[in-house]
Amino acid sequence: MRAETSSRAPLPPEVFLRAEGLVKRFGDFVAVNGVSFDVPRGKVFGFLGPNGSGKSTTIRMLAGLLNPTSGSARGFDGLDVTDTERWKSRLGYMSQKFSLYLDLTVEENLRFFGRVYGLAGPRLDERIRELSGALRFERLKDTLTESLSTGMRQRVALAAALLHEPLLLFLDEPTGGVDPKGRRLFWELIYDLAAEKGMTVLVTTHYMDEAEQCDELAFILNGDLIAHGEPQALKRGISGRLLEVDLESAPFEALAAVRGAAPLEDAYLFGLRLRVLAREGCVDDALSLVSRFGTPATAEPSLEDVFVDLARGYAERKNAAQPPTRMVTT
């Protein structure tokens, strides 16, 4: 792929990164199929999808670590991803797989990666001190990385990605294996980077509670982008109406009694509550069906509800050979 920045219109000021028609093939297998989206400047952008959906492959292309089969990526106020060295120098990348050296201490790892980024002397000392304090591993700087817990290793890996104060930060499943307290700390720092320092952050995650906290989201499935928008807008776009009934007893019996009923698109348990998604035009029938278990009320969809709905619609469109992407404008 060749850089074509001179023949393209500049990006709007609110757009920091633009992916256009990204495709990645491995032989006959299409891992990413024409993915396009904009990442807004100074925001936290969530990229969601199940394992094998094409998330990490897309991130690796956007980080300049993997050449696309076709398509392009532009950002940093004019750079093309094919300008590899300049592109990489302006971003930080934290892989879902731990990438530091286990036989080095925490500080040795940070000094090594700092020098890779061109840092040295008092500036490198200052950045190590700042990040070890912010991520709360000051007392572990002389500890062999191999002996750290998974969560603490992830903190050190994040610090390594931030040493050179990148303009764009890629976080690929950053909180996998991290305890809830550690996850909260990660997200507090992510918010600070975006809100206080103006950094643009692109994060992939399996945790829907984390996705709720992103400014914008994109969902990918089987290599296709199936939705893109703000979390609340995506929730409003869910097909049908989500109803909820508080159950006093026998939740599994109640679920079995309604699952597969014609007026319902979906049914599941949420604690001791029965939740059903009524099909378009079938709300009255759905209300009648579930009212025997209690008084139904309208519930706000979760992002898990959104993804299940999107996946179902995607499968229907694929079967009907229709375009797979639902865009939500906000």
PDB file of N, CA, C and O in Angstrom, residues 222-287:
ATOM      1  N   ASN A 222     -17.010 -11.117  12.574  1.00  0.00           N
ATOM      2  CA  ASN A 222     -16.568 -11.856  11.390  1.00  0.00           C
ATOM      3  C   ASN A 222     -15.879 -10.958  10.365  1.00  0.00           C
ATOM      4  O   ASN A 222     -16.033 -11.130   9.156  1.00  0.00           O
ATOM      5  N   GLY A 223     -15.134  -9.973  10.873  1.00  0.00           N
ATOM      6  CA  GLY A 223     -14.384  -9.087   9.992  1.00  0.00           C
ATOM      7  C   GLY A 223     -15.169  -7.919   9.446  1.00  0.00           C
ATOM      8  O   GLY A 223     -14.594  -7.051   8.785  1.00  0.00           O
ATOM      9  N   ASP A 224     -16.484  -7.865   9.695  1.00  0.00           N
ATOM     10  CA  ASP A 224     -17.336  -6.780   9.199  1.00  0.00           C
ATOM     11  C   ASP A 224     -17.657  -5.801  10.319  1.00  0.00           C
ATOM     12  O   ASP A 224     -17.997  -6.225  11.433  1.00  0.00           O
ATOM     13  N   LEU A 225     -17.590  -4.513  10.020  1.00  0.00           N
ATOM     14  CA  LEU A 225     -18.062  -3.507  10.968  1.00  0.00           C
ATOM     15  C   LEU A 225     -19.589  -3.504  10.915  1.00  0.00           C
ATOM     16  O   LEU A 225     -20.180  -3.283   9.865  1.00  0.00           O
ATOM     17  N   ILE A 226     -20.237  -3.751  12.067  1.00  0.00           N
ATOM     18  CA  ILE A 226     -21.694  -3.874  12.064  1.00  0.00           C
ATOM     19  C   ILE A 226     -22.396  -2.708  12.746  1.00  0.00           C
ATOM     20  O   ILE A 226     -23.619  -2.575  12.619  1.00  0.00           O
ATOM     21  N   ALA A 227     -21.674  -1.848  13.460  1.00  0.00           N
ATOM     22  CA  ALA A 227     -22.283  -0.667  14.059  1.00  0.00           C
ATOM     23  C   ALA A 227     -21.192   0.287  14.521  1.00  0.00           C
ATOM     24  O   ALA A 227     -20.071  -0.127  14.808  1.00  0.00           O
ATOM     25  N   HIS A 228     -21.560   1.563  14.605  1.00  0.00           N
ATOM     26  CA  HIS A 228     -20.600   2.592  14.987  1.00  0.00           C
ATOM     27  C   HIS A 228     -21.393   3.771  15.510  1.00  0.00           C
ATOM     28  O   HIS A 228     -22.293   4.263  14.833  1.00  0.00           O
ATOM     29  N   GLY A 229     -21.126   4.209  16.732  1.00  0.00           N
ATOM     30  CA  GLY A 229     -21.837   5.352  17.278  1.00  0.00           C
ATOM     31  C   GLY A 229     -21.602   5.510  18.760  1.00  0.00           C
ATOM     32  O   GLY A 229     -20.831   4.770  19.366  1.00  0.00           O
ATOM     33  N   GLU A 230     -22.265   6.481  19.372  1.00  0.00           N
ATOM     34  CA  GLU A 230     -22.175   6.677  20.807  1.00  0.00           C
ATOM     35  C   GLU A 230     -22.986   5.608  21.527  1.00  0.00           C
ATOM     36  O   GLU A 230     -24.007   5.135  20.995  1.00  0.00           O
ATOM     37  N   PRO A 231     -22.579   5.189  22.741  1.00  0.00           N
ATOM     38  CA  PRO A 231     -23.283   4.110  23.439  1.00  0.00           C
ATOM     39  C   PRO A 231     -24.789   4.327  23.567  1.00  0.00           C
ATOM     40  O   PRO A 231     -25.582   3.414  23.297  1.00  0.00           O
ATOM     41  N   GLN A 232     -25.210   5.521  23.954  1.00  0.00           N
ATOM     42  CA  GLN A 232     -26.644   5.761  24.138  1.00  0.00           C
ATOM     43  C   GLN A 232     -27.394   5.704  22.809  1.00  0.00           C
ATOM     44  O   GLN A 232     -28.529   5.223  22.747  1.00  0.00           O
ATOM     45  N   ALA A 233     -26.772   6.189  21.749  1.00  0.00           N
ATOM     46  CA  ALA A 233     -27.417   6.128  20.436  1.00  0.00           C
ATOM     47  C   ALA A 233     -27.565   4.682  19.970  1.00  0.00           C
ATOM     48  O   ALA A 233     -28.586   4.309  19.381  1.00  0.00           O
ATOM     49  N   LEU A 234     -26.561   3.861  20.225  1.00  0.00           N
ATOM     50  CA  LEU A 234     -26.648   2.452  19.869  1.00  0.00           C
ATOM     51  C   LEU A 234     -27.761   1.756  20.653  1.00  0.00           C
ATOM     52  O   LEU A 234     -28.482   0.916  20.118  1.00  0.00           O
ATOM     53  N   LYS A 235     -27.906   2.129  21.914  1.00  0.00           N
ATOM     54  CA  LYS A 235     -28.979   1.547  22.720  1.00  0.00           C
ATOM     55  C   LYS A 235     -30.352   1.940  22.172  1.00  0.00           C
ATOM     56  O   LYS A 235     -31.274   1.117  22.122  1.00  0.00           O
ATOM     57  N   ARG A 236     -30.478   3.203  21.777  1.00  0.00           N
ATOM     58  CA  ARG A 236     -31.756   3.652  21.230  1.00  0.00           C
ATOM     59  C   ARG A 236     -32.082   2.962  19.916  1.00  0.00           C
ATOM     60  O   ARG A 236     -33.249   2.873  19.529  1.00  0.00           O
ATOM     61  N   GLY A 237     -31.050   2.479  19.233  1.00  0.00           N
ATOM     62  CA  GLY A 237     -31.275   1.850  17.940  1.00  0.00           C
ATOM     63  C   GLY A 237     -31.634   0.374  18.005  1.00  0.00           C
ATOM     64  O   GLY A 237     -31.811  -0.256  16.965  1.00  0.00           O
ATOM     65  N   ILE A 238     -31.740  -0.193  19.217  1.00  0.00           N
ATOM     66  CA  ILE A 238     -32.051  -1.612  19.340  1.00  0.00           C
ATOM     67  C   ILE A 238     -33.422  -1.891  18.736  1.00  0.00           C
ATOM     68  O   ILE A 238     -34.357  -1.092  18.866  1.00  0.00           O
ATOM     69  N   SER A 239     -33.558  -3.003  18.034  1.00  0.00           N
ATOM     70  CA  SER A 239     -34.830  -3.341  17.396  1.00  0.00           C
ATOM     71  C   SER A 239     -35.778  -3.927  18.436  1.00  0.00           C
ATOM     72  O   SER A 239     -35.391  -4.761  19.250  1.00  0.00           O
ATOM     73  N   GLY A 240     -37.025  -3.471  18.422  1.00  0.00           N
ATOM     74  CA  GLY A 240     -37.990  -3.956  19.395  1.00  0.00           C
ATOM     75  C   GLY A 240     -37.936  -3.174  20.694  1.00  0.00           C
ATOM     76  O   GLY A 240     -37.315  -2.115  20.784  1.00  0.00           O
ATOM     77  N   ARG A 241     -38.585  -3.723  21.726  1.00  0.00           N
ATOM     78  CA  ARG A 241     -38.681  -3.065  23.026  1.00  0.00           C
ATOM     79  C   ARG A 241     -38.309  -4.055  24.119  1.00  0.00           C
ATOM     80  O   ARG A 241     -38.819  -5.179  24.138  1.00  0.00           O
ATOM     81  N   LEU A 242     -37.413  -3.636  25.009  1.00  0.00           N
ATOM     82  CA  LEU A 242     -36.948  -4.508  26.080  1.00  0.00           C
ATOM     83  C   LEU A 242     -37.854  -4.355  27.300  1.00  0.00           C
ATOM     84  O   LEU A 242     -38.055  -3.247  27.804  1.00  0.00           O
ATOM     85  N   LEU A 243     -38.407  -5.488  27.759  1.00  0.00           N
ATOM     86  CA  LEU A 243     -39.304  -5.518  28.914  1.00  0.00           C
ATOM     87  C   LEU A 243     -38.663  -6.315  30.039  1.00  0.00           C
ATOM     88  O   LEU A 243     -37.872  -7.232  29.792  1.00  0.00           O
ATOM     89  N   GLU A 244     -39.037  -5.970  31.261  1.00  0.00           N
ATOM     90  CA  GLU A 244     -38.435  -6.602  32.436  1.00  0.00           C
ATOM     91  C   GLU A 244     -39.517  -6.889  33.473  1.00  0.00           C
ATOM     92  O   GLU A 244     -40.405  -6.063  33.704  1.00  0.00           O
ATOM     93  N   VAL A 245     -39.431  -8.075  34.087  1.00  0.00           N
ATOM     94  CA  VAL A 245     -40.373  -8.473  35.134  1.00  0.00           C
ATOM     95  C   VAL A 245     -39.586  -8.978  36.329  1.00  0.00           C
ATOM     96  O   VAL A 245     -38.707  -9.844  36.187  1.00  0.00           O
ATOM     97  N   ASP A 246     -39.870  -8.449  37.523  1.00  0.00           N
ATOM     98  CA  ASP A 246     -39.264  -8.965  38.750  1.00  0.00           C
ATOM     99  C   ASP A 246     -39.929 -10.278  39.122  1.00  0.00           C
ATOM    100  O   ASP A 246     -41.166 -10.367  39.190  1.00  0.00           O
ATOM    101  N   LEU A 247     -39.102 -11.297  39.364  1.00  0.00           N
ATOM    102  CA  LEU A 247     -39.614 -12.626  39.699  1.00  0.00           C
ATOM    103  C   LEU A 247     -39.415 -12.896  41.185  1.00  0.00           C
ATOM    104  O   LEU A 247     -38.354 -12.627  41.738  1.00  0.00           O
ATOM    105  N   GLU A 248     -40.420 -13.447  41.811  1.00  0.00           N
ATOM    106  CA  GLU A 248     -40.300 -13.796  43.224  1.00  0.00           C
ATOM    107  C   GLU A 248     -39.711 -15.185  43.405  1.00  0.00           C
ATOM    108  O   GLU A 248     -39.068 -15.475  44.423  1.00  0.00           O
ATOM    109  N   SER A 249     -39.921 -16.063  42.442  1.00  0.00           N
ATOM    110  CA  SER A 249     -39.430 -17.443  42.556  1.00  0.00           C
ATOM    111  C   SER A 249     -39.409 -18.091  41.181  1.00  0.00           C
ATOM    112  O   SER A 249     -39.910 -17.530  40.202  1.00  0.00           O
ATOM    113  N   ALA A 250     -38.824 -19.275  41.121  1.00  0.00           N
ATOM    114  CA  ALA A 250     -38.802 -20.125  39.915  1.00  0.00           C
ATOM    115  C   ALA A 250     -38.375 -19.371  38.654  1.00  0.00           C
ATOM    116  O   ALA A 250     -39.075 -19.386  37.644  1.00  0.00           O
ATOM    117  N   PRO A 251     -37.222 -18.718  38.671  1.00  0.00           N
ATOM    118  CA  PRO A 251     -36.828 -17.943  37.488  1.00  0.00           C
ATOM    119  C   PRO A 251     -36.598 -18.797  36.246  1.00  0.00           C
ATOM    120  O   PRO A 251     -36.960 -18.378  35.143  1.00  0.00           O
ATOM    121  N   PHE A 252     -36.022 -19.982  36.414  1.00  0.00           N
ATOM    122  CA  PHE A 252     -35.728 -20.805  35.243  1.00  0.00           C
ATOM    123  C   PHE A 252     -36.999 -21.353  34.616  1.00  0.00           C
ATOM    124  O   PHE A 252     -37.080 -21.513  33.397  1.00  0.00           O
ATOM    125  N   GLU A 253     -37.994 -21.624  35.459  1.00  0.00           N
ATOM    126  CA  GLU A 253     -39.275 -22.073  34.921  1.00  0.00           C
ATOM    127  C   GLU A 253     -39.932 -20.964  34.110  1.00  0.00           C
ATOM    128  O   GLU A 253     -40.512 -21.208  33.047  1.00  0.00           O
ATOM    129  N   ALA A 254     -39.849 -19.724  34.615  1.00  0.00           N
ATOM    130  CA  ALA A 254     -40.421 -18.596  33.890  1.00  0.00           C
ATOM    131  C   ALA A 254     -39.713 -18.397  32.544  1.00  0.00           C
ATOM    132  O   ALA A 254     -40.351 -18.156  31.510  1.00  0.00           O
ATOM    133  N   LEU A 255     -38.392 -18.512  32.560  1.00  0.00           N
ATOM    134  CA  LEU A 255     -37.644 -18.354  31.319  1.00  0.00           C
ATOM    135  C   LEU A 255     -38.034 -19.433  30.322  1.00  0.00           C
ATOM    136  O   LEU A 255     -38.265 -19.148  29.132  1.00  0.00           O
ATOM    137  N   ALA A 256     -38.131 -20.676  30.775  1.00  0.00           N
ATOM    138  CA  ALA A 256     -38.495 -21.780  29.883  1.00  0.00           C
ATOM    139  C   ALA A 256     -39.885 -21.588  29.288  1.00  0.00           C
ATOM    140  O   ALA A 256     -40.144 -21.973  28.143  1.00  0.00           O
ATOM    141  N   ALA A 257     -40.784 -20.959  30.059  1.00  0.00           N
ATOM    142  CA  ALA A 257     -42.160 -20.791  29.602  1.00  0.00           C
ATOM    143  C   ALA A 257     -42.290 -19.781  28.469  1.00  0.00           C
ATOM    144  O   ALA A 257     -43.235 -19.851  27.667  1.00  0.00           O
ATOM    145  N   VAL A 258     -41.365 -18.824  28.378  1.00  0.00           N
ATOM    146  CA  VAL A 258     -41.489 -17.782  27.355  1.00  0.00           C
ATOM    147  C   VAL A 258     -40.464 -17.906  26.232  1.00  0.00           C
ATOM    148  O   VAL A 258     -40.662 -17.327  25.157  1.00  0.00           O
ATOM    149  N   ARG A 259     -39.405 -18.625  26.473  1.00  0.00           N
ATOM    150  CA  ARG A 259     -38.344 -18.697  25.458  1.00  0.00           C
ATOM    151  C   ARG A 259     -38.882 -19.324  24.176  1.00  0.00           C
ATOM    152  O   ARG A 259     -39.523 -20.363  24.190  1.00  0.00           O
ATOM    153  N   GLY A 260     -38.605 -18.658  23.082  1.00  0.00           N
ATOM    154  CA  GLY A 260     -39.044 -19.148  21.778  1.00  0.00           C
ATOM    155  C   GLY A 260     -40.438 -18.709  21.401  1.00  0.00           C
ATOM    156  O   GLY A 260     -40.908 -19.039  20.296  1.00  0.00           O
ATOM    157  N   ALA A 261     -41.128 -17.960  22.266  1.00  0.00           N
ATOM    158  CA  ALA A 261     -42.483 -17.505  21.946  1.00  0.00           C
ATOM    159  C   ALA A 261     -42.442 -16.536  20.766  1.00  0.00           C
ATOM    160  O   ALA A 261     -41.523 -15.726  20.636  1.00  0.00           O
ATOM    161  N   ALA A 262     -43.458 -16.594  19.918  1.00  0.00           N
ATOM    162  CA  ALA A 262     -43.484 -15.823  18.674  1.00  0.00           C
ATOM    163  C   ALA A 262     -43.330 -14.317  18.867  1.00  0.00           C
ATOM    164  O   ALA A 262     -42.634 -13.664  18.066  1.00  0.00           O
ATOM    165  N   PRO A 263     -43.939 -13.694  19.910  1.00  0.00           N
ATOM    166  CA  PRO A 263     -43.796 -12.232  20.020  1.00  0.00           C
ATOM    167  C   PRO A 263     -42.408 -11.770  20.459  1.00  0.00           C
ATOM    168  O   PRO A 263     -42.134 -10.569  20.451  1.00  0.00           O
ATOM    169  N   LEU A 264     -41.547 -12.709  20.864  1.00  0.00           N
ATOM    170  CA  LEU A 264     -40.276 -12.342  21.471  1.00  0.00           C
ATOM    171  C   LEU A 264     -39.107 -12.593  20.527  1.00  0.00           C
ATOM    172  O   LEU A 264     -39.015 -13.641  19.883  1.00  0.00           O
ATOM    173  N   GLU A 265     -38.193 -11.640  20.520  1.00  0.00           N
ATOM    174  CA  GLU A 265     -36.938 -11.802  19.783  1.00  0.00           C
ATOM    175  C   GLU A 265     -35.919 -12.532  20.642  1.00  0.00           C
ATOM    176  O   GLU A 265     -35.097 -13.300  20.140  1.00  0.00           O
ATOM    177  N   ASP A 266     -35.973 -12.288  21.963  1.00  0.00           N
ATOM    178  CA  ASP A 266     -34.994 -12.870  22.876  1.00  0.00           C
ATOM    179  C   ASP A 266     -35.592 -12.898  24.274  1.00  0.00           C
ATOM    180  O   ASP A 266     -36.533 -12.148  24.582  1.00  0.00           O
ATOM    181  N   ALA A 267     -35.057 -13.776  25.129  1.00  0.00           N
ATOM    182  CA  ALA A 267     -35.463 -13.845  26.535  1.00  0.00           C
ATOM    183  C   ALA A 267     -34.283 -14.355  27.341  1.00  0.00           C
ATOM    184  O   ALA A 267     -33.578 -15.280  26.913  1.00  0.00           O
ATOM    185  N   TYR A 268     -34.057 -13.748  28.509  1.00  0.00           N
ATOM    186  CA  TYR A 268     -32.961 -14.189  29.362  1.00  0.00           C
ATOM    187  C   TYR A 268     -33.212 -13.714  30.779  1.00  0.00           C
ATOM    188  O   TYR A 268     -34.097 -12.872  31.037  1.00  0.00           O
ATOM    189  N   LEU A 269     -32.433 -14.249  31.730  1.00  0.00           N
ATOM    190  CA  LEU A 269     -32.533 -13.856  33.126  1.00  0.00           C
ATOM    191  C   LEU A 269     -31.458 -12.842  33.449  1.00  0.00           C
ATOM    192  O   LEU A 269     -30.304 -12.965  33.024  1.00  0.00           O
ATOM    193  N   PHE A 270     -31.838 -11.835  34.235  1.00  0.00           N
ATOM    194  CA  PHE A 270     -30.912 -10.824  34.726  1.00  0.00           C
ATOM    195  C   PHE A 270     -31.076 -10.805  36.236  1.00  0.00           C
ATOM    196  O   PHE A 270     -31.897 -10.088  36.785  1.00  0.00           O
ATOM    197  N   GLY A 271     -30.296 -11.655  36.926  1.00  0.00           N
ATOM    198  CA  GLY A 271     -30.518 -11.871  38.350  1.00  0.00           C
ATOM    199  C   GLY A 271     -31.862 -12.564  38.535  1.00  0.00           C
ATOM    200  O   GLY A 271     -32.134 -13.597  37.914  1.00  0.00           O
ATOM    201  N   LEU A 272     -32.728 -11.991  39.371  1.00  0.00           N
ATOM    202  CA  LEU A 272     -34.075 -12.533  39.566  1.00  0.00           C
ATOM    203  C   LEU A 272     -35.094 -11.761  38.740  1.00  0.00           C
ATOM    204  O   LEU A 272     -36.268 -11.677  39.103  1.00  0.00           O
ATOM    205  N   ARG A 273     -34.655 -11.220  37.634  1.00  0.00           N
ATOM    206  CA  ARG A 273     -35.563 -10.532  36.726  1.00  0.00           C
ATOM    207  C   ARG A 273     -35.576 -11.249  35.381  1.00  0.00           C
ATOM    208  O   ARG A 273     -34.540 -11.694  34.891  1.00  0.00           O
ATOM    209  N   LEU A 274     -36.757 -11.337  34.806  1.00  0.00           N
ATOM    210  CA  LEU A 274     -36.925 -11.886  33.466  1.00  0.00           C
ATOM    211  C   LEU A 274     -36.925 -10.735  32.476  1.00  0.00           C
ATOM    212  O   LEU A 274     -37.714  -9.791  32.613  1.00  0.00           O
ATOM    213  N   ARG A 275     -36.021 -10.800  31.504  1.00  0.00           N
ATOM    214  CA  ARG A 275     -35.973  -9.779  30.472  1.00  0.00           C
ATOM    215  C   ARG A 275     -36.318 -10.387  29.123  1.00  0.00           C
ATOM    216  O   ARG A 275     -35.820 -11.464  28.770  1.00  0.00           O
ATOM    217  N   VAL A 276     -37.175  -9.702  28.380  1.00  0.00           N
ATOM    218  CA  VAL A 276     -37.558 -10.171  27.058  1.00  0.00           C
ATOM    219  C   VAL A 276     -37.480  -9.013  26.080  1.00  0.00           C
ATOM    220  O   VAL A 276     -37.759  -7.865  26.446  1.00  0.00           O
ATOM    221  N   LEU A 277     -37.091  -9.302  24.860  1.00  0.00           N
ATOM    222  CA  LEU A 277     -37.076  -8.302  23.802  1.00  0.00           C
ATOM    223  C   LEU A 277     -38.260  -8.575  22.896  1.00  0.00           C
ATOM    224  O   LEU A 277     -38.306  -9.594  22.188  1.00  0.00           O
ATOM    225  N   ALA A 278     -39.248  -7.681  22.949  1.00  0.00           N
ATOM    226  CA  ALA A 278     -40.455  -7.833  22.137  1.00  0.00           C
ATOM    227  C   ALA A 278     -40.153  -7.446  20.691  1.00  0.00           C
ATOM    228  O   ALA A 278     -39.488  -6.449  20.423  1.00  0.00           O
ATOM    229  N   ARG A 279     -40.630  -8.221  19.754  1.00  0.00           N
ATOM    230  CA  ARG A 279     -40.446  -7.895  18.344  1.00  0.00           C
ATOM    231  C   ARG A 279     -41.203  -6.618  17.986  1.00  0.00           C
ATOM    232  O   ARG A 279     -42.180  -6.257  18.640  1.00  0.00           O
ATOM    233  N   GLU A 280     -40.743  -5.965  16.932  1.00  0.00           N
ATOM    234  CA  GLU A 280     -41.439  -4.785  16.430  1.00  0.00           C
ATOM    235  C   GLU A 280     -42.874  -5.166  16.090  1.00  0.00           C
ATOM    236  O   GLU A 280     -43.128  -6.163  15.412  1.00  0.00           O
ATOM    237  N   GLY A 281     -43.841  -4.383  16.579  1.00  0.00           N
ATOM    238  CA  GLY A 281     -45.242  -4.648  16.288  1.00  0.00           C
ATOM    239  C   GLY A 281     -45.888  -5.702  17.163  1.00  0.00           C
ATOM    240  O   GLY A 281     -47.077  -6.003  16.999  1.00  0.00           O
ATOM    241  N   CYS A 282     -45.115  -6.288  18.097  1.00  0.00           N
ATOM    242  CA  CYS A 282     -45.646  -7.360  18.945  1.00  0.00           C
ATOM    243  C   CYS A 282     -45.580  -7.013  20.428  1.00  0.00           C
ATOM    244  O   CYS A 282     -45.617  -7.912  21.278  1.00  0.00           O
ATOM    245  N   VAL A 283     -45.471  -5.728  20.760  1.00  0.00           N
ATOM    246  CA  VAL A 283     -45.274  -5.328  22.147  1.00  0.00           C
ATOM    247  C   VAL A 283     -46.475  -5.725  23.004  1.00  0.00           C
ATOM    248  O   VAL A 283     -46.313  -6.239  24.119  1.00  0.00           O
ATOM    249  N   ASP A 284     -47.697  -5.506  22.498  1.00  0.00           N
ATOM    250  CA  ASP A 284     -48.886  -5.846  23.283  1.00  0.00           C
ATOM    251  C   ASP A 284     -48.936  -7.342  23.578  1.00  0.00           C
ATOM    252  O   ASP A 284     -49.257  -7.756  24.707  1.00  0.00           O
ATOM    253  N   ASP A 285     -48.624  -8.161  22.589  1.00  0.00           N
ATOM    254  CA  ASP A 285     -48.623  -9.614  22.800  1.00  0.00           C
ATOM    255  C   ASP A 285     -47.542 -10.015  23.787  1.00  0.00           C
ATOM    256  O   ASP A 285     -47.741 -10.908  24.618  1.00  0.00           O
ATOM    257  N   ALA A 286     -46.394  -9.358  23.718  1.00  0.00           N
ATOM    258  CA  ALA A 286     -45.309  -9.665  24.647  1.00  0.00           C
ATOM    259  C   ALA A 286     -45.692  -9.275  26.069  1.00  0.00           C
ATOM    260  O   ALA A 286     -45.408 -10.005  27.028  1.00  0.00           O
ATOM    261  N   LEU A 287     -46.329  -8.127  26.221  1.00  0.00           N
ATOM    262  CA  LEU A 287     -46.781  -7.702  27.547  1.00  0.00           C
ATOM    263  C   LEU A 287     -47.759  -8.702  28.139  1.00  0.00           C
ATOM    264  O   LEU A 287     -47.680  -9.048  29.325  1.00  0.00           O
TER     265      LEU A 287
END
